[in-house]
PDB file of N, CA, C and O in Angstrom:
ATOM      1  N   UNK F   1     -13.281  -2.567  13.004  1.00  0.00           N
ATOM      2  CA  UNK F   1     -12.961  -3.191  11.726  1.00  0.00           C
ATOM      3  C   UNK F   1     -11.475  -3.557  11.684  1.00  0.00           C
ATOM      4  O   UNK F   1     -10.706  -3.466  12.641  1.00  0.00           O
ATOM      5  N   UNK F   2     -11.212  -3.920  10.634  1.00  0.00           N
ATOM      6  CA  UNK F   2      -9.796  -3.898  10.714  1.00  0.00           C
ATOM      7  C   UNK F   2      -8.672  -3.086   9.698  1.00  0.00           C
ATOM      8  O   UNK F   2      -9.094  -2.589   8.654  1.00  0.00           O
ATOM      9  N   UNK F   3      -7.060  -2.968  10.098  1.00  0.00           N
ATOM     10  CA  UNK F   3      -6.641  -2.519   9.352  1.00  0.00           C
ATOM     11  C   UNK F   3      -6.522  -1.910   7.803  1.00  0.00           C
ATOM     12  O   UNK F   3      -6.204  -0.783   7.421  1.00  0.00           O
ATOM     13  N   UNK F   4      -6.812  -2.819   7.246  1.00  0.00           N
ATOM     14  CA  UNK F   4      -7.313  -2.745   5.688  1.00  0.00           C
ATOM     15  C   UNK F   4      -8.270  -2.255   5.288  1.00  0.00           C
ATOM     16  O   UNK F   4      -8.391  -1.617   4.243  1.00  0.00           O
ATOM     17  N   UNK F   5      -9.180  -2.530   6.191  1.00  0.00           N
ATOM     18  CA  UNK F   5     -10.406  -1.928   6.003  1.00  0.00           C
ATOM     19  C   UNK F   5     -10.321  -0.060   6.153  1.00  0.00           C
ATOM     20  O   UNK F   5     -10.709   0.839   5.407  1.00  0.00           O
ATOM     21  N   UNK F   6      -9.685  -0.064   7.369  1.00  0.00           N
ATOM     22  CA  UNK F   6      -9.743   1.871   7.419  1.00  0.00           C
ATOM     23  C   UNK F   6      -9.106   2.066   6.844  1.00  0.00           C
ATOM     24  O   UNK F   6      -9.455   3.085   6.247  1.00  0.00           O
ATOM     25  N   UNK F   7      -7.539   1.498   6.279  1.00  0.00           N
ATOM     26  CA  UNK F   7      -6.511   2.473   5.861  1.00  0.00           C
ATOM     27  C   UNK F   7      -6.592   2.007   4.249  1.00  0.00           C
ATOM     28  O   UNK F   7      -5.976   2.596   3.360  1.00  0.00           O
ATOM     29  N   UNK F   8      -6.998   1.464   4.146  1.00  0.00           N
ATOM     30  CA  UNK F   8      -6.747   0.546   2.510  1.00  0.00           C
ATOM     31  C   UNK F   8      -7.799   1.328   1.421  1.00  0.00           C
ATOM     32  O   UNK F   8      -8.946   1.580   1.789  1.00  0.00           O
ATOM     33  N   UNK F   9      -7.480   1.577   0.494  1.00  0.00           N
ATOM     34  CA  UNK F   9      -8.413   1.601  -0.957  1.00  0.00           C
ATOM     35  C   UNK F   9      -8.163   0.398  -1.680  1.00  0.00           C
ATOM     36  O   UNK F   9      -7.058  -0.133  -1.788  1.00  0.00           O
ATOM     37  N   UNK F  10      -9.409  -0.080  -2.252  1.00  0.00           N
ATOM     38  CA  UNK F  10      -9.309  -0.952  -3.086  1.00  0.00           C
ATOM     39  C   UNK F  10      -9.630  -0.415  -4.469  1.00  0.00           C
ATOM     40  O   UNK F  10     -10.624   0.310  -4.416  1.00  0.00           O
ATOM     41  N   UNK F  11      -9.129  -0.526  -5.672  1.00  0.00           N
ATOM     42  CA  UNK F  11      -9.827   0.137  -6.967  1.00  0.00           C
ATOM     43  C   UNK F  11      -8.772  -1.294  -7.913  1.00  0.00           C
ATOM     44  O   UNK F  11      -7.754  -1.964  -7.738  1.00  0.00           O
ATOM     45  N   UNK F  12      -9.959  -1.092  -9.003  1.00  0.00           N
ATOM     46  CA  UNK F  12      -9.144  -1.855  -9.674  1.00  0.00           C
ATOM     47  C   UNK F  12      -8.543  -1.469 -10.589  1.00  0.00           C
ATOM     48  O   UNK F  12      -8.940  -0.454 -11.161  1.00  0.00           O
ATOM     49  N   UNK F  13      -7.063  -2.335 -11.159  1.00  0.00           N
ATOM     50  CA  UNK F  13      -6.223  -1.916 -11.787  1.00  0.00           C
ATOM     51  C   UNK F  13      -6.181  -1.833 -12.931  1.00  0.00           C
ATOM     52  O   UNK F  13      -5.586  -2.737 -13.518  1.00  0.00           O
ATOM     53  N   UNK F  14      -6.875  -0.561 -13.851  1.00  0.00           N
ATOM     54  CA  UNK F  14      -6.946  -0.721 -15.209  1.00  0.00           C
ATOM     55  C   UNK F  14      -5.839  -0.110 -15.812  1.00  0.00           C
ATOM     56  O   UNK F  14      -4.822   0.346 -15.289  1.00  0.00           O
ATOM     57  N   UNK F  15      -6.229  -0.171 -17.155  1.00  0.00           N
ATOM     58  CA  UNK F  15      -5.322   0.706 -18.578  1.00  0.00           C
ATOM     59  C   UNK F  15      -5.223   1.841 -18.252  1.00  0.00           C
ATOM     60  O   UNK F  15      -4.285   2.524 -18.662  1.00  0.00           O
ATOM     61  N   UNK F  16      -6.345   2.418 -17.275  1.00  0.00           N
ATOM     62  CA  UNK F  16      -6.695   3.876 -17.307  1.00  0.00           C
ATOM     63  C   UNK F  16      -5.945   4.282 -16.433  1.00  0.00           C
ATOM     64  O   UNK F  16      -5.175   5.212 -16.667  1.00  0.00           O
ATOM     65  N   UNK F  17      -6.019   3.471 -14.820  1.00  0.00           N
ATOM     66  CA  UNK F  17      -5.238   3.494 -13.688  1.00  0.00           C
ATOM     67  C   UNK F  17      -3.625   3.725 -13.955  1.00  0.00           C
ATOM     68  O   UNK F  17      -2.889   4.592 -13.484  1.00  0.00           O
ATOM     69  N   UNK F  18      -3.320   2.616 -14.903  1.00  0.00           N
ATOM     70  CA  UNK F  18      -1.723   2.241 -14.932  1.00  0.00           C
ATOM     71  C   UNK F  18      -1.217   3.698 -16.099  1.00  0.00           C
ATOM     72  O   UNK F  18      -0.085   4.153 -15.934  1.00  0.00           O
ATOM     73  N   UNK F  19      -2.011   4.246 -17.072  1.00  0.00           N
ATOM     74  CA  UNK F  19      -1.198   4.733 -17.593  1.00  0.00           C
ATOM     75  C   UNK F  19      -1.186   6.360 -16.801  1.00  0.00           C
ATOM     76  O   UNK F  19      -0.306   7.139 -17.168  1.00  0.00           O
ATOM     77  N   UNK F  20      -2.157   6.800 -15.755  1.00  0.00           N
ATOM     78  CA  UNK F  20      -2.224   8.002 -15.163  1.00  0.00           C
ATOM     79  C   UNK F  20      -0.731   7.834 -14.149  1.00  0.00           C
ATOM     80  O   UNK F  20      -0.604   8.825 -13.430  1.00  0.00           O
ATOM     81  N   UNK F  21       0.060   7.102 -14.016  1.00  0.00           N
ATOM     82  CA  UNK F  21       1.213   6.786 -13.719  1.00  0.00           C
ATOM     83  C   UNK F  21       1.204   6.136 -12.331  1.00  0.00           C
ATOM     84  O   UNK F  21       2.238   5.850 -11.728  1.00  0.00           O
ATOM     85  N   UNK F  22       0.153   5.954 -11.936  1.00  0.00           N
ATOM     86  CA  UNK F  22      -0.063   4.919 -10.518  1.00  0.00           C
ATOM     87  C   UNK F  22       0.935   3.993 -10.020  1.00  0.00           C
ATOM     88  O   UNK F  22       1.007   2.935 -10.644  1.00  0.00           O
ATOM     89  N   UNK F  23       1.706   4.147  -9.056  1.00  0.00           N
ATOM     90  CA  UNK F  23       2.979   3.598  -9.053  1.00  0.00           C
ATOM     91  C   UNK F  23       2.354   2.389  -7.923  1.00  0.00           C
ATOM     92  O   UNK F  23       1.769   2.439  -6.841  1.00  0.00           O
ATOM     93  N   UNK F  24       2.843   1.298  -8.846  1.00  0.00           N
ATOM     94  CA  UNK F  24       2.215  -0.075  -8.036  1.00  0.00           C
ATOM     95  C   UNK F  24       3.651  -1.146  -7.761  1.00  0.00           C
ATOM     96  O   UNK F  24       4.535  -1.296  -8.605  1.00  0.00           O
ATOM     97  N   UNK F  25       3.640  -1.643  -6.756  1.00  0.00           N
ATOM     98  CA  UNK F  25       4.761  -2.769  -6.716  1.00  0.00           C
ATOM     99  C   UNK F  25       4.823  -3.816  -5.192  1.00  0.00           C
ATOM    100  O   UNK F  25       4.905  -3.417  -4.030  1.00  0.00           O
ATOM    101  N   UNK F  26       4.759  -5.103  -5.646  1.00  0.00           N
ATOM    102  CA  UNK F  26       4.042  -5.995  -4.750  1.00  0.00           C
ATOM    103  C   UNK F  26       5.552  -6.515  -4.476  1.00  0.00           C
ATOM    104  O   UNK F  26       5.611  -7.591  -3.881  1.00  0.00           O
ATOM    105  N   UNK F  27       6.835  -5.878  -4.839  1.00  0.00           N
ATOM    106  CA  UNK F  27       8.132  -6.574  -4.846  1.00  0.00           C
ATOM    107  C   UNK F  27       8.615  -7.508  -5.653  1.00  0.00           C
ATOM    108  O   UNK F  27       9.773  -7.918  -5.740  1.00  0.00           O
ATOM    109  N   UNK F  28       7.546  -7.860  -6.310  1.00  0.00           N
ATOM    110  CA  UNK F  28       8.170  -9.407  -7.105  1.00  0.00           C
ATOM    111  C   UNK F  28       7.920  -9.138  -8.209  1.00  0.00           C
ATOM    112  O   UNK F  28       6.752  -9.207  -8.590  1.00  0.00           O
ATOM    113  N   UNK F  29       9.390  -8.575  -9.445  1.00  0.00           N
ATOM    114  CA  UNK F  29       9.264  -7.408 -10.526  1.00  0.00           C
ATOM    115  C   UNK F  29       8.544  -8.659 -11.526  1.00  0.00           C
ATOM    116  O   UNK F  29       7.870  -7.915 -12.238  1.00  0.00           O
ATOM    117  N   UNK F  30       8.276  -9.922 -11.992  1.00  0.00           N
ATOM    118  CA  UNK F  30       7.636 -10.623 -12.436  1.00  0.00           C
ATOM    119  C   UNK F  30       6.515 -10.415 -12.015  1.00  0.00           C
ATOM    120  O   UNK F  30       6.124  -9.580 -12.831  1.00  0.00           O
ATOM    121  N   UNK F  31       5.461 -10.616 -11.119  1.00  0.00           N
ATOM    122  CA  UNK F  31       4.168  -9.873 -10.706  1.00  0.00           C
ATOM    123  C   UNK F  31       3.765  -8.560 -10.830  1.00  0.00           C
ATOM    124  O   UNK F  31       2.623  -8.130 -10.989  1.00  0.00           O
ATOM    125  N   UNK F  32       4.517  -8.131 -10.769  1.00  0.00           N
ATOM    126  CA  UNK F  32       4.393  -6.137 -11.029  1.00  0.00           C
ATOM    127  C   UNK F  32       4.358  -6.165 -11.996  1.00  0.00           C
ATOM    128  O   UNK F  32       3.435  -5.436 -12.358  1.00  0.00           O
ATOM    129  N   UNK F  33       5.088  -6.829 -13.220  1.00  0.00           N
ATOM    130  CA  UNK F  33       5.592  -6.733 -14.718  1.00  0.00           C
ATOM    131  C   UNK F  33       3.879  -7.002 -14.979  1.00  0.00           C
ATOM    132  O   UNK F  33       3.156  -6.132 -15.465  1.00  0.00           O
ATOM    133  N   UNK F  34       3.305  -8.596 -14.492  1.00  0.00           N
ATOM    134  CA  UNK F  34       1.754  -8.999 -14.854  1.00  0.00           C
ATOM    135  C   UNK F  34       0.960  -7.868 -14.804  1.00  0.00           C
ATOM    136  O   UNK F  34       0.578  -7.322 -15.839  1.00  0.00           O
ATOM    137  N   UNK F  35       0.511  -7.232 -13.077  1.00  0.00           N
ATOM    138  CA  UNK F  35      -0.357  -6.325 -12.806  1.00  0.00           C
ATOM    139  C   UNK F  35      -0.337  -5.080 -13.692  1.00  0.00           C
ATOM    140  O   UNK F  35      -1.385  -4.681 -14.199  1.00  0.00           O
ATOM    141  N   UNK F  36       0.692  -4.527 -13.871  1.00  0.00           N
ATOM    142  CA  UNK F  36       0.779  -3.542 -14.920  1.00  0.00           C
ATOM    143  C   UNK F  36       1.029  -3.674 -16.478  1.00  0.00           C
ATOM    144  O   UNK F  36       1.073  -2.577 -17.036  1.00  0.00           O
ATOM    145  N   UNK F  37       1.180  -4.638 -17.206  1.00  0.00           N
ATOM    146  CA  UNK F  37       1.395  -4.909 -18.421  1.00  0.00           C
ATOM    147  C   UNK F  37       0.205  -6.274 -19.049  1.00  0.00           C
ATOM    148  O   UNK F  37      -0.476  -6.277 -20.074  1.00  0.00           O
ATOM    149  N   UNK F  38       0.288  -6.968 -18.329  1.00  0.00           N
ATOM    150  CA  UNK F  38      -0.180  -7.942 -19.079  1.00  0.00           C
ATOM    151  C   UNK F  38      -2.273  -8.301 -18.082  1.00  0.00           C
ATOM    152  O   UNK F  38      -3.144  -9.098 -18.431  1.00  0.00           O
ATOM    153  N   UNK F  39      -2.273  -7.732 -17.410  1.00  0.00           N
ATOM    154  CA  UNK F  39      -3.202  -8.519 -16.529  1.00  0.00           C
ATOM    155  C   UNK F  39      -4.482  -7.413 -17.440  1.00  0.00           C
ATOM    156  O   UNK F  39      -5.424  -8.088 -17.857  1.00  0.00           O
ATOM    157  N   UNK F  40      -4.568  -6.222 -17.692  1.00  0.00           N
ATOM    158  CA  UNK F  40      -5.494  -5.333 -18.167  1.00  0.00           C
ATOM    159  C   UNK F  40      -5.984  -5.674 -19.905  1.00  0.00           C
ATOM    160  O   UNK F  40      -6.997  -5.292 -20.492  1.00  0.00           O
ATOM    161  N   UNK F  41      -4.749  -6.596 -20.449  1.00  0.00           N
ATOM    162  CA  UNK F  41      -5.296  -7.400 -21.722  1.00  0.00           C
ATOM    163  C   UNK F  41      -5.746  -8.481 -21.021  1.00  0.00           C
ATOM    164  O   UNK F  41      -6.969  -8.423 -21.150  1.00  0.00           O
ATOM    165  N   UNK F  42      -5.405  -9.681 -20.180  1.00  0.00           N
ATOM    166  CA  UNK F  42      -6.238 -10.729 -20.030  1.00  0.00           C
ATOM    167  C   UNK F  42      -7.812 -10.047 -19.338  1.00  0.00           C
ATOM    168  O   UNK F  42      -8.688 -10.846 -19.670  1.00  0.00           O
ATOM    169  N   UNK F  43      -8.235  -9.259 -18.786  1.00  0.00           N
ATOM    170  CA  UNK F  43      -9.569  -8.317 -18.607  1.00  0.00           C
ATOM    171  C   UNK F  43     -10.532  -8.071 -19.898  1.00  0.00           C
ATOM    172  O   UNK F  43     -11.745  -7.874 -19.962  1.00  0.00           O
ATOM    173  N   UNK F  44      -9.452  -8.164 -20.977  1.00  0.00           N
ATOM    174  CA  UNK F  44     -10.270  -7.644 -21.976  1.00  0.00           C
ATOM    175  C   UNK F  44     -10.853  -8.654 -22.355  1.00  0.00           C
ATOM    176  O   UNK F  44     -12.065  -8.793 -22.520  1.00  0.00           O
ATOM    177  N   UNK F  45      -9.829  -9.584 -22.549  1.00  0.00           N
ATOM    178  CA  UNK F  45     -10.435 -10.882 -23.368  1.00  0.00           C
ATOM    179  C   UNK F  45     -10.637 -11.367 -22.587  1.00  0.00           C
ATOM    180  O   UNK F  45      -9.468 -11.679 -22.358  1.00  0.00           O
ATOM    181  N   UNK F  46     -11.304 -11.922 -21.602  1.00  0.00           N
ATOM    182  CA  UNK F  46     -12.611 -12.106 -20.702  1.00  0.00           C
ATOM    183  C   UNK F  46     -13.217 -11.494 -20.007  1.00  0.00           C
ATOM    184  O   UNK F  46     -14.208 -11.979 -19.461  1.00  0.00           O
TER     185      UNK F  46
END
């Protein structure tokens, strides 16, 4: 298989995830700011 596959978890990033203090960061503090603040309301409302 490949890399990602053995070493990687995938889960998705909820309200529940982000507030158990899950420390996430893709480097680009505008994208991080989305994934953790704003992306778990656009989920809701669709």
């Amino acid at each position: 298989m490949s890399w990602l596959f053995d070493n990687c978890t995938m889960i998705e990033l909820s309200e529940d995830i982000v507030s158990q203090g899950v420390s996430f960061s893709c480097g680009n503090p505008d994208l991080d700011e989305f994934f953790l603040k704003d992306a778990p309301l656009y989920r809701k409302q669709h």
